[in-house]
Amino acid sequence: MITRMVISRDSTALECERCGRSAVHVARLVADNGGEVGQTLVCTFCRPHRAEQATREGTAPR
């Protein structure tokens, strides 16, 4: 089971297609046993704002 995403402090940010900011990073998907399950791209600007908006609207973030 995946329990967290880890973004390296020295990762280079890429431009986000959604918001246009240089805030997209590669995040490692880490299981509860500490093993790496995979990787994904995460916009550190969009993600909190989508979660905030979903909370206001009562929907799940995408």
CSV table of C-alpha atoms in Angstrom, one decimal:
chain,number,residue,atom,x,y,z
A,1,MET,CA,0.0,0.0,0.0
A,2,ILE,CA,1.3,3.5,-0.9
A,3,THR,CA,1.4,5.8,2.1
A,4,ARG,CA,3.3,8.8,0.9
A,5,MET,CA,4.9,10.7,-1.9
A,6,VAL,CA,8.5,12.0,-1.5
A,7,ILE,CA,10.0,14.9,-3.5
A,8,SER,CA,13.7,15.2,-3.5
A,9,ARG,CA,14.9,18.6,-2.2
A,10,ASP,CA,17.3,18.9,-5.1
A,11,SER,CA,14.8,18.0,-7.9
A,12,THR,CA,14.5,20.4,-10.8
A,13,ALA,CA,11.1,22.0,-11.2
A,14,LEU,CA,9.3,21.8,-14.6
A,15,GLU,CA,6.6,24.1,-15.9
A,16,CYS,CA,3.0,22.8,-15.1
A,17,GLU,CA,0.7,22.5,-18.1
A,18,ARG,CA,-2.3,23.4,-15.9
A,19,CYS,CA,-1.1,26.5,-13.9
A,20,GLY,CA,2.0,27.5,-15.9
A,21,ARG,CA,4.2,27.7,-12.9
A,22,SER,CA,7.6,26.0,-12.5
A,23,ALA,CA,6.4,23.7,-9.8
A,24,VAL,CA,6.2,20.2,-11.2
A,25,HIS,CA,8.5,17.7,-9.6
A,26,VAL,CA,9.1,13.9,-9.8
A,27,ALA,CA,7.8,12.3,-6.6
A,28,ARG,CA,8.7,8.8,-5.4
A,29,LEU,CA,5.7,6.7,-4.3
A,30,VAL,CA,6.8,5.0,-1.1
A,31,ALA,CA,5.0,2.0,0.5
A,32,ASP,CA,4.4,1.7,4.3
A,33,ASN,CA,7.4,-0.7,4.5
A,34,GLY,CA,9.7,2.0,3.0
A,35,GLY,CA,10.1,0.5,-0.4
A,36,GLU,CA,9.7,2.6,-3.6
A,37,VAL,CA,6.6,1.6,-5.5
A,38,GLY,CA,6.9,4.0,-8.4
A,39,GLN,CA,7.1,7.6,-9.5
A,40,THR,CA,4.7,10.3,-10.5
A,41,LEU,CA,4.7,14.0,-11.5
A,42,VAL,CA,3.3,16.4,-8.9
A,43,CYS,CA,2.7,20.1,-9.2
A,44,THR,CA,3.3,21.5,-5.7
A,45,PHE,CA,1.3,24.6,-6.6
A,46,CYS,CA,-1.8,23.0,-8.1
A,47,ARG,CA,-2.1,20.1,-5.8
A,48,PRO,CA,-2.9,22.0,-2.5
A,49,HIS,CA,-5.2,24.4,-4.4
A,50,ARG,CA,-7.2,21.5,-6.0
A,51,ALA,CA,-7.6,19.9,-2.6
A,52,GLU,CA,-8.7,23.2,-1.1
A,53,GLN,CA,-11.2,23.7,-3.9
A,54,ALA,CA,-12.5,20.2,-3.5
A,55,THR,CA,-13.0,20.7,0.2
A,56,ARG,CA,-15.1,23.8,-0.5
A,57,GLU,CA,-17.1,22.1,-3.2
A,58,GLY,CA,-17.4,18.8,-1.3
A,59,THR,CA,-15.8,16.7,-4.1
A,60,ALA,CA,-12.7,14.6,-4.2
A,61,PRO,CA,-9.5,16.2,-5.6
A,62,ARG,CA,-8.2,14.9,-9.0
